Structure formats: C-alpha cells, structure tokens
Amino acid sequence: MDSKILLNVAKEDGRSRLKESYHNAPYKLTHYGAAGLTNHLEMIIMSASPGIMDTDYLHIDVHVKKDAQLKLFTQSFNKLHPMKTGARQHTDVHVGAGGLFHYIPHPVTPFKDSIFKASNHIHLAEDAVLMWGDIISVGRIHMKEAFEFDSLHTQTKIFRQGKLSFIDNQLLRPKSQPIQKMLFFEGYTHQATFVFSALFAQELKYELDEILTVEYNDISYGFTQASKDVVILRALGTDGELLYDFLHMLGQLCWDFTQHKLSEKKEDTAVEGITEDEKSKAEEITVIEHRKPRRKSKRKLVDAVVAEGTNYA
C-alpha cells in the first residue's frame, strides 16, 4: 500500500499554526493534545495498521515555514512484519529561516525476515534548527527473533542552504554481518541516534560536555560534533522505551537551549535597532530613576530571585 503524510506549518499572529495537512489510510495526522496551548505546534502521526507490511511505501512530507516551530510525535513502535520483497519509507523535511523542527519517533521493531529501507532528506535554511531521533531494535526479543530480520537500512542526509552538511548511513544484515559483536550492538538490543543541527551546535556541544557526565547502568552512549553545525549522539541499551525517554530528555534539553538562543537573538536585534538619540534618552531616564528613593517590596525581591534563578547557565 502506498501512503502519504503531508504537513505544512507556518507562523501566524505569533503562533505556529497548521496551514495544510493530508493523510491517507492507514495513517492519521492530528493535534497532540489541545491545540493552541503553546506558541509552537504539536502534531502526532497515528496508524490503524498493525505495522508495515511487504511492499508498503510511506512518504512523509514536512514543511516548517519561516520562524515556525513544530514538534512531531508518533503513536507507538513501528513494527516491520515478515517480507519477501521489502517495504520503504521516505521522509522529506524543509525547515525555513528561523524555523525549528523536533522529531523523535518510537523505535523500529523488525520481525523475522523483514526487509526495510528508510531514507530521510532534511533541507535546512541558514539559521534553521533540527532535533532528530532514530531508534532501532534488533527484533522481538521475547519471541526469540533477535537479529532474525533480513535487512534494515536507514539513511539520513541533512542539507543546509542546499549543501550537504551531514550523512548517516546504516545497513544492518545479521545473516552476513557480526552485528552482535564489537563495533555493532556489542550485546545490547537497541540502538538510538540523536542529531542536533544548528549554527550554534558547538555551543550545545560545550553544554553537553558538562551535562552528560553521568554513567547509566542500562545505557551506553557517546556524542561528538560531526560538523560545524551538527552534534550527534549514539546510545545502546536493552529497553526501547528507556532509550525513547532518554532521547526525548535530550530533545527537550536542546529545545530549551534553542529557545534561550532565540531570545538572545531577539534582544540583540532590539538593541541594534535603537538609534543614538533613543539610547541617550534611555540613559537619561535610567539616571533619573536611580536617583529616586525606592521602597523594596517583598514581591519585587521574590521576582528578582525568580528571574535570576531562571536564567540559563
């Protein structure tokens, strides 16, 4: 079955709004929670199918326009049923200037003899921001189908201003590769990938160097700066839900960091737009205000403490 999901998001009246959407069976695209509660848009991809069958093809087309912000979610694990020919999924993403796209789907679970290829082409404007996740399971563990799939191929290309910035290409074939050994899964059953792409990726890398210093018993991970605008993290574990939560924690951390950087950019732009006369008048008003006697109320002291405590450090 050929299926398509189309999503078009634009900023309007200070909020990111759904301008156009399309889906056909067995998929459904709807709002994640109540619409309008946040300035960014949250959508979820749902499916009435038990999974991906042989010869299935899904095309996902996402457009995040200038300054728009989108978080896209999935409903459940992506199950790949036994196949003879194979199934495919292709995702096209276009993020405009100042846009922000966050997508961390549930893990892919390949059944015995499944054949699947997922290709992702992500096109970013110069200052667009991307948070992208991907989790692969080795199969139905409790059904004793670990490493029994035929082929699993995932390829992600990120373009910034039309130039290739990053490529991640994984081809797993258990019947001809030692994927249970060193440099592959090394005894683990799930692999997660998280990619952050922005002009300030190096600054995020410095933050992660300080934040991600904890060792987990159930997760082994490492991260690096793959290019000047891309930071990539790989993680191995034995629980798909745990890795899914781990990536979403990283995604929210990067989302908050990005919001902080955007607010800094707005402040810098506002300062640059002030004329010399306006600066002089502002300085005169500041001097006069400082000379006035002030009463320090408990409310103002509390507000000052809260404001200082919420500053990003």
mmCIF file of C-alpha atoms in Angstrom:
data_model
loop_
_atom_site.group_PDB
_atom_site.id
_atom_site.type_symbol
_atom_site.label_atom_id
_atom_site.label_comp_id
_atom_site.label_asym_id
_atom_site.label_seq_id
_atom_site.Cartn_x
_atom_site.Cartn_y
_atom_site.Cartn_z
ATOM 1 C CA MET A 1 0.000 0.000 0.000
ATOM 2 C CA ASP A 2 1.223 3.474 -0.886
ATOM 3 C CA SER A 3 0.578 6.066 1.817
ATOM 4 C CA LYS A 4 1.394 9.729 2.225
ATOM 5 C CA ILE A 5 1.504 12.208 5.100
ATOM 6 C CA LEU A 6 1.757 15.934 4.352
ATOM 7 C CA LEU A 7 2.269 18.615 6.990
ATOM 8 C CA ASN A 8 2.635 22.354 6.377
ATOM 9 C CA VAL A 9 3.249 24.711 9.323
ATOM 10 C CA ALA A 10 3.542 28.499 9.259
ATOM 11 C CA LYS A 11 3.810 31.246 11.868
ATOM 12 C CA GLU A 12 0.758 33.453 12.127
ATOM 13 C CA ASP A 13 -0.113 36.041 14.812
ATOM 14 C CA GLY A 14 2.871 34.966 16.901
ATOM 15 C CA ARG A 15 1.959 31.260 16.879
ATOM 16 C CA SER A 16 2.850 28.270 14.734
ATOM 17 C CA ARG A 17 -0.305 27.086 13.022
ATOM 18 C CA LEU A 18 -1.264 24.132 10.835
ATOM 19 C CA LYS A 19 -1.848 25.551 7.362
ATOM 20 C CA GLU A 20 -2.179 22.340 5.365
ATOM 21 C CA SER A 21 -2.300 18.622 6.099
ATOM 22 C CA TYR A 22 -3.040 15.400 4.264
ATOM 23 C CA HIS A 23 -3.026 11.717 5.182
ATOM 24 C CA ASN A 24 -4.499 8.532 3.805
ATOM 25 C CA ALA A 25 -5.131 5.053 5.186
ATOM 26 C CA PRO A 26 -3.924 3.592 7.414
ATOM 27 C CA TYR A 27 -2.372 6.789 8.818
ATOM 28 C CA LYS A 28 -3.928 9.739 10.586
ATOM 29 C CA LEU A 29 -2.409 13.111 11.428
ATOM 30 C CA THR A 30 -3.879 15.055 14.327
ATOM 31 C CA HIS A 31 -3.058 17.537 17.068
ATOM 32 C CA TYR A 32 -1.046 16.186 20.005
ATOM 33 C CA GLY A 33 -3.136 17.266 22.990
ATOM 34 C CA ALA A 34 -5.122 20.502 22.899
ATOM 35 C CA ALA A 35 -4.302 22.855 20.051
ATOM 36 C CA GLY A 36 -3.319 26.432 20.839
ATOM 37 C CA LEU A 37 -1.853 25.845 24.295
ATOM 38 C CA THR A 38 1.683 26.642 23.128
ATOM 39 C CA ASN A 39 3.233 29.035 20.632
ATOM 40 C CA HIS A 40 4.765 26.049 18.822
ATOM 41 C CA LEU A 41 2.669 23.381 17.108
ATOM 42 C CA GLU A 42 2.494 19.768 18.295
ATOM 43 C CA MET A 43 1.198 17.019 15.969
ATOM 44 C CA ILE A 44 1.103 13.222 16.168
ATOM 45 C CA ILE A 45 1.159 10.529 13.480
ATOM 46 C CA MET A 46 -1.266 7.678 14.257
ATOM 47 C CA SER A 47 -1.846 4.400 12.445
ATOM 48 C CA ALA A 48 -4.721 1.921 12.319
ATOM 49 C CA SER A 49 -2.412 -0.744 10.881
ATOM 50 C CA PRO A 50 -0.665 -3.438 12.984
ATOM 51 C CA GLY A 51 2.561 -2.425 11.289
ATOM 52 C CA ILE A 52 4.375 -2.147 7.975
ATOM 53 C CA MET A 53 3.704 -4.987 5.535
ATOM 54 C CA ASP A 54 5.538 -6.261 2.473
ATOM 55 C CA THR A 55 5.657 -3.762 -0.463
ATOM 56 C CA ASP A 56 4.318 -0.906 1.702
ATOM 57 C CA TYR A 57 5.609 2.565 0.882
ATOM 58 C CA LEU A 58 5.158 5.632 3.101
ATOM 59 C CA HIS A 59 6.117 9.165 2.051
ATOM 60 C CA ILE A 60 6.227 11.830 4.782
ATOM 61 C CA ASP A 61 6.463 15.445 3.604
ATOM 62 C CA VAL A 62 7.016 18.149 6.243
ATOM 63 C CA HIS A 63 7.278 21.893 5.627
ATOM 64 C CA VAL A 64 8.107 24.228 8.518
ATOM 65 C CA LYS A 65 7.936 27.779 7.209
ATOM 66 C CA LYS A 66 9.867 30.861 8.341
ATOM 67 C CA ASP A 67 10.064 31.227 12.152
ATOM 68 C CA ALA A 68 7.566 28.379 12.672
ATOM 69 C CA GLN A 69 8.175 25.686 15.304
ATOM 70 C CA LEU A 70 6.946 22.085 15.159
ATOM 71 C CA LYS A 71 7.128 19.058 17.431
ATOM 72 C CA LEU A 72 6.071 15.869 15.656
ATOM 73 C CA PHE A 73 5.272 12.695 17.626
ATOM 74 C CA THR A 74 4.388 9.086 16.816
ATOM 75 C CA GLN A 75 1.796 6.837 18.430
ATOM 76 C CA SER A 76 3.662 3.582 19.019
ATOM 77 C CA PHE A 77 6.527 1.298 17.986
ATOM 78 C CA ASN A 78 6.923 0.841 14.219
ATOM 79 C CA LYS A 79 6.561 -2.912 13.606
ATOM 80 C CA LEU A 80 8.051 -4.443 10.454
ATOM 81 C CA HIS A 81 6.296 -7.692 9.535
ATOM 82 C CA PRO A 82 7.864 -10.637 7.635
ATOM 83 C CA MET A 83 8.518 -9.778 3.989
ATOM 84 C CA LYS A 84 9.698 -11.216 0.695
ATOM 85 C CA THR A 85 10.203 -8.046 -1.347
ATOM 86 C CA GLY A 86 10.599 -5.343 1.284
ATOM 87 C CA ALA A 87 8.997 -2.061 2.390
ATOM 88 C CA ARG A 88 10.192 1.538 2.166
ATOM 89 C CA GLN A 89 9.706 4.857 3.875
ATOM 90 C CA HIS A 90 10.928 8.225 2.632
ATOM 91 C CA THR A 91 10.789 11.498 4.566
ATOM 92 C CA ASP A 92 11.298 14.949 3.080
ATOM 93 C CA VAL A 93 11.707 17.830 5.522
ATOM 94 C CA HIS A 94 12.032 21.532 4.671
ATOM 95 C CA VAL A 95 12.668 23.999 7.502
ATOM 96 C CA GLY A 96 12.640 27.695 6.623
ATOM 97 C CA ALA A 97 14.643 30.598 8.044
ATOM 98 C CA GLY A 98 14.400 30.742 11.819
ATOM 99 C CA GLY A 99 12.320 27.541 11.837
ATOM 100 C CA LEU A 100 12.546 24.763 14.417
ATOM 101 C CA PHE A 101 11.688 21.074 13.903
ATOM 102 C CA HIS A 102 11.702 18.372 16.601
ATOM 103 C CA TYR A 103 11.031 14.731 15.631
ATOM 104 C CA ILE A 104 11.870 11.671 17.742
ATOM 105 C CA PRO A 105 9.724 8.690 16.666
ATOM 106 C CA HIS A 106 9.193 5.452 18.569
ATOM 107 C CA PRO A 107 11.623 2.566 17.950
ATOM 108 C CA VAL A 108 11.518 0.415 14.821
ATOM 109 C CA THR A 109 10.992 -3.290 15.591
ATOM 110 C CA PRO A 110 11.878 -5.652 12.709
ATOM 111 C CA PHE A 111 10.189 -9.060 12.779
ATOM 112 C CA LYS A 112 11.846 -12.190 11.428
ATOM 113 C CA ASP A 113 12.628 -11.966 7.673
ATOM 114 C CA SER A 114 11.638 -8.290 7.435
ATOM 115 C CA ILE A 115 13.272 -6.036 4.817
ATOM 116 C CA PHE A 116 13.064 -2.289 5.261
ATOM 117 C CA LYS A 117 14.719 0.879 3.985
ATOM 118 C CA ALA A 118 14.125 4.354 5.433
ATOM 119 C CA SER A 119 15.603 7.399 3.732
ATOM 120 C CA ASN A 120 15.423 10.927 5.131
ATOM 121 C CA HIS A 121 16.284 14.135 3.263
ATOM 122 C CA ILE A 122 16.276 17.205 5.508
ATOM 123 C CA HIS A 123 16.693 20.654 3.983
ATOM 124 C CA LEU A 124 17.500 23.484 6.393
ATOM 125 C CA ALA A 125 17.685 27.222 5.822
ATOM 126 C CA GLU A 126 20.814 29.004 7.066
ATOM 127 C CA ASP A 127 19.607 29.532 10.651
ATOM 128 C CA ALA A 128 17.039 26.705 10.907
ATOM 129 C CA VAL A 129 17.273 24.266 13.831
ATOM 130 C CA LEU A 130 16.747 20.490 13.792
ATOM 131 C CA MET A 131 16.312 17.882 16.549
ATOM 132 C CA TRP A 132 16.071 14.415 15.017
ATOM 133 C CA GLY A 133 15.935 10.966 16.618
ATOM 134 C CA ASP A 134 16.017 7.370 15.458
ATOM 135 C CA ILE A 135 15.836 4.106 17.468
ATOM 136 C CA ILE A 136 16.413 0.606 16.102
ATOM 137 C CA SER A 137 15.540 -2.659 17.842
ATOM 138 C CA VAL A 138 17.083 -5.984 16.867
ATOM 139 C CA GLY A 139 13.673 -7.676 16.778
ATOM 140 C CA ARG A 140 11.042 -9.241 19.035
ATOM 141 C CA ILE A 141 13.262 -10.297 21.915
ATOM 142 C CA HIS A 142 10.665 -12.333 23.824
ATOM 143 C CA MET A 143 9.645 -14.133 20.620
ATOM 144 C CA LYS A 144 13.286 -15.198 20.198
ATOM 145 C CA GLU A 145 13.568 -13.217 16.978
ATOM 146 C CA ALA A 146 16.569 -11.086 17.915
ATOM 147 C CA PHE A 147 18.768 -10.485 14.852
ATOM 148 C CA GLU A 148 16.440 -12.582 12.687
ATOM 149 C CA PHE A 149 15.457 -9.796 10.285
ATOM 150 C CA ASP A 150 16.830 -9.856 6.752
ATOM 151 C CA SER A 151 17.865 -6.241 6.125
ATOM 152 C CA LEU A 152 17.415 -2.861 7.800
ATOM 153 C CA HIS A 153 18.790 0.194 6.007
ATOM 154 C CA THR A 154 18.464 3.769 7.302
ATOM 155 C CA GLN A 155 19.962 6.790 5.598
ATOM 156 C CA THR A 156 19.671 10.404 6.756
ATOM 157 C CA LYS A 157 21.018 13.376 4.809
ATOM 158 C CA ILE A 158 20.986 16.927 6.173
ATOM 159 C CA PHE A 159 21.407 19.834 3.774
ATOM 160 C CA ARG A 160 21.951 23.418 4.931
ATOM 161 C CA GLN A 161 21.403 26.074 2.298
ATOM 162 C CA GLY A 162 21.459 23.359 -0.358
ATOM 163 C CA LYS A 163 24.841 21.946 0.671
ATOM 164 C CA LEU A 164 25.253 18.506 2.234
ATOM 165 C CA SER A 165 26.142 19.051 5.890
ATOM 166 C CA PHE A 166 25.772 15.553 7.360
ATOM 167 C CA ILE A 167 25.016 11.989 6.298
ATOM 168 C CA ASP A 168 24.284 8.951 8.442
ATOM 169 C CA ASN A 169 24.107 5.638 6.606
ATOM 170 C CA GLN A 170 23.451 2.321 8.383
ATOM 171 C CA LEU A 171 22.929 -1.019 6.686
ATOM 172 C CA LEU A 172 22.282 -3.970 9.019
ATOM 173 C CA ARG A 173 22.259 -7.535 7.669
ATOM 174 C CA PRO A 174 22.543 -10.052 10.523
ATOM 175 C CA LYS A 175 22.984 -13.011 8.198
ATOM 176 C CA SER A 176 26.219 -11.605 6.759
ATOM 177 C CA GLN A 177 27.464 -9.196 9.469
ATOM 178 C CA PRO A 178 28.691 -9.837 13.038
ATOM 179 C CA ILE A 179 26.274 -7.211 14.396
ATOM 180 C CA GLN A 180 26.179 -8.775 17.856
ATOM 181 C CA LYS A 181 29.896 -8.170 18.315
ATOM 182 C CA MET A 182 32.330 -5.268 18.684
ATOM 183 C CA LEU A 183 31.566 -2.045 16.788
ATOM 184 C CA PHE A 184 27.951 -3.139 16.304
ATOM 185 C CA PHE A 185 25.441 -3.878 19.104
ATOM 186 C CA GLU A 186 28.003 -5.451 21.475
ATOM 187 C CA GLY A 187 25.425 -7.447 23.438
ATOM 188 C CA TYR A 188 22.769 -4.703 23.503
ATOM 189 C CA THR A 189 19.397 -4.993 21.768
ATOM 190 C CA HIS A 190 18.565 -1.367 20.891
ATOM 191 C CA GLN A 191 20.467 1.463 19.252
ATOM 192 C CA ALA A 192 19.472 5.134 19.385
ATOM 193 C CA THR A 193 20.717 8.078 17.345
ATOM 194 C CA PHE A 194 20.091 11.735 18.150
ATOM 195 C CA VAL A 195 21.116 14.564 15.814
ATOM 196 C CA PHE A 196 21.084 18.266 16.618
ATOM 197 C CA SER A 197 21.772 20.684 13.801
ATOM 198 C CA ALA A 198 22.075 24.465 14.249
ATOM 199 C CA LEU A 199 24.568 27.249 13.686
ATOM 200 C CA PHE A 200 25.248 27.200 17.434
ATOM 201 C CA ALA A 201 25.833 23.422 17.581
ATOM 202 C CA GLN A 202 29.300 23.911 19.046
ATOM 203 C CA GLU A 203 27.854 25.845 21.989
ATOM 204 C CA LEU A 204 25.454 22.974 22.649
ATOM 205 C CA LYS A 205 28.380 20.545 22.495
ATOM 206 C CA TYR A 206 30.100 22.521 25.284
ATOM 207 C CA GLU A 207 26.916 22.282 27.369
ATOM 208 C CA LEU A 208 26.627 18.522 26.796
ATOM 209 C CA ASP A 209 30.257 18.100 27.870
ATOM 210 C CA GLU A 210 29.198 19.390 31.295
ATOM 211 C CA ILE A 211 25.699 17.910 31.494
ATOM 212 C CA LEU A 212 26.156 14.374 30.104
ATOM 213 C CA THR A 213 28.745 13.214 32.618
ATOM 214 C CA VAL A 214 26.548 10.570 34.273
ATOM 215 C CA GLU A 215 27.053 6.869 33.583
ATOM 216 C CA TYR A 216 23.886 4.781 33.332
ATOM 217 C CA ASN A 217 23.674 1.072 34.131
ATOM 218 C CA ASP A 218 21.281 0.354 31.250
ATOM 219 C CA ILE A 219 22.569 2.785 28.600
ATOM 220 C CA SER A 220 25.963 3.214 26.991
ATOM 221 C CA TYR A 221 26.335 6.415 24.972
ATOM 222 C CA GLY A 222 28.761 8.823 23.373
ATOM 223 C CA PHE A 223 28.465 12.069 21.439
ATOM 224 C CA THR A 224 30.600 14.200 19.172
ATOM 225 C CA GLN A 225 30.470 17.203 16.891
ATOM 226 C CA ALA A 226 30.193 15.755 13.399
ATOM 227 C CA SER A 227 30.479 19.105 11.589
ATOM 228 C CA LYS A 228 30.397 22.787 12.491
ATOM 229 C CA ASP A 229 26.589 22.718 12.674
ATOM 230 C CA VAL A 230 25.868 19.105 13.724
ATOM 231 C CA VAL A 231 26.173 17.249 17.040
ATOM 232 C CA ILE A 232 25.388 13.517 17.010
ATOM 233 C CA LEU A 233 24.804 11.126 19.922
ATOM 234 C CA ARG A 234 24.719 7.321 19.764
ATOM 235 C CA ALA A 235 23.332 5.185 22.552
ATOM 236 C CA LEU A 236 22.989 1.438 23.124
ATOM 237 C CA GLY A 237 20.574 -0.192 25.547
ATOM 238 C CA THR A 238 18.301 -3.147 26.235
ATOM 239 C CA ASP A 239 14.997 -1.268 26.581
ATOM 240 C CA GLY A 240 13.360 0.614 23.726
ATOM 241 C CA GLU A 241 11.111 2.706 25.971
ATOM 242 C CA LEU A 242 14.089 3.715 28.099
ATOM 243 C CA LEU A 243 16.050 4.896 25.059
ATOM 244 C CA TYR A 244 12.949 6.661 23.743
ATOM 245 C CA ASP A 245 12.606 8.577 27.031
ATOM 246 C CA PHE A 246 16.359 9.290 27.000
ATOM 247 C CA LEU A 247 16.195 10.839 23.529
ATOM 248 C CA HIS A 248 13.154 12.897 24.464
ATOM 249 C CA MET A 249 15.025 14.191 27.500
ATOM 250 C CA LEU A 250 17.840 15.245 25.176
ATOM 251 C CA GLY A 251 15.358 16.720 22.740
ATOM 252 C CA GLN A 252 13.738 18.851 25.440
ATOM 253 C CA LEU A 253 17.156 19.973 26.659
ATOM 254 C CA CYS A 254 18.062 21.057 23.119
ATOM 255 C CA TRP A 255 14.643 22.674 22.667
ATOM 256 C CA ASP A 256 15.123 24.789 25.821
ATOM 257 C CA PHE A 257 18.668 25.682 24.793
ATOM 258 C CA THR A 258 17.415 26.759 21.372
ATOM 259 C CA GLN A 259 14.666 28.915 22.883
ATOM 260 C CA HIS A 260 17.328 30.589 25.015
ATOM 261 C CA LYS A 261 19.475 31.280 21.935
ATOM 262 C CA LEU A 262 16.467 32.670 20.045
ATOM 263 C CA SER A 263 15.603 35.011 22.918
ATOM 264 C CA GLU A 264 19.216 36.223 22.947
ATOM 265 C CA LYS A 265 18.991 36.891 19.218
ATOM 266 C CA LYS A 266 15.815 38.937 19.681
ATOM 267 C CA GLU A 267 17.431 41.020 22.422
ATOM 268 C CA ASP A 268 20.481 41.700 20.259
ATOM 269 C CA THR A 269 18.260 42.679 17.331
ATOM 270 C CA ALA A 270 16.231 45.019 19.538
ATOM 271 C CA VAL A 271 19.387 46.745 20.820
ATOM 272 C CA GLU A 272 20.777 47.122 17.298
ATOM 273 C CA GLY A 273 17.535 48.799 16.205
ATOM 274 C CA ILE A 274 17.757 51.614 18.760
ATOM 275 C CA THR A 275 19.031 54.962 17.429
ATOM 276 C CA GLU A 276 21.687 57.025 19.184
ATOM 277 C CA ASP A 277 19.073 59.609 20.298
ATOM 278 C CA GLU A 278 16.904 56.840 21.782
ATOM 279 C CA LYS A 279 19.932 55.414 23.612
ATOM 280 C CA SER A 280 20.746 58.854 25.098
ATOM 281 C CA LYS A 281 17.163 59.370 26.264
ATOM 282 C CA ALA A 282 17.088 55.885 27.777
ATOM 283 C CA GLU A 283 20.312 56.567 29.657
ATOM 284 C CA GLU A 284 18.889 59.883 30.996
ATOM 285 C CA ILE A 285 15.735 58.143 32.210
ATOM 286 C CA THR A 286 17.838 55.429 33.857
ATOM 287 C CA VAL A 287 19.892 58.044 35.742
ATOM 288 C CA ILE A 288 16.748 59.853 36.936
ATOM 289 C CA GLU A 289 15.141 56.594 38.055
ATOM 290 C CA HIS A 290 18.233 55.629 40.058
ATOM 291 C CA ARG A 291 18.123 58.997 41.884
ATOM 292 C CA LYS A 292 14.529 58.469 43.028
ATOM 293 C CA PRO A 293 14.028 56.993 46.516
ATOM 294 C CA ARG A 294 12.757 53.422 46.277
ATOM 295 C CA ARG A 295 10.870 51.113 48.586
ATOM 296 C CA LYS A 296 11.895 47.495 48.255
ATOM 297 C CA SER A 297 8.815 45.343 48.467
ATOM 298 C CA LYS A 298 8.911 41.636 49.221
ATOM 299 C CA ARG A 299 7.175 40.981 45.892
ATOM 300 C CA LYS A 300 9.936 42.700 43.905
ATOM 301 C CA LEU A 301 12.617 40.810 45.792
ATOM 302 C CA VAL A 302 10.876 37.496 45.047
ATOM 303 C CA ASP A 303 10.511 38.419 41.364
ATOM 304 C CA ALA A 304 14.207 39.295 41.190
ATOM 305 C CA VAL A 305 15.215 35.971 42.749
ATOM 306 C CA VAL A 306 12.922 34.004 40.424
ATOM 307 C CA ALA A 307 14.142 35.900 37.363
ATOM 308 C CA GLU A 308 17.763 35.294 38.268
ATOM 309 C CA GLY A 309 17.100 31.652 39.021
ATOM 310 C CA THR A 310 15.531 31.050 35.624
ATOM 311 C CA ASN A 311 18.446 32.486 33.664
ATOM 312 C CA TYR A 312 20.155 29.867 31.523
ATOM 313 C CA ALA A 313 23.549 28.940 32.919
#
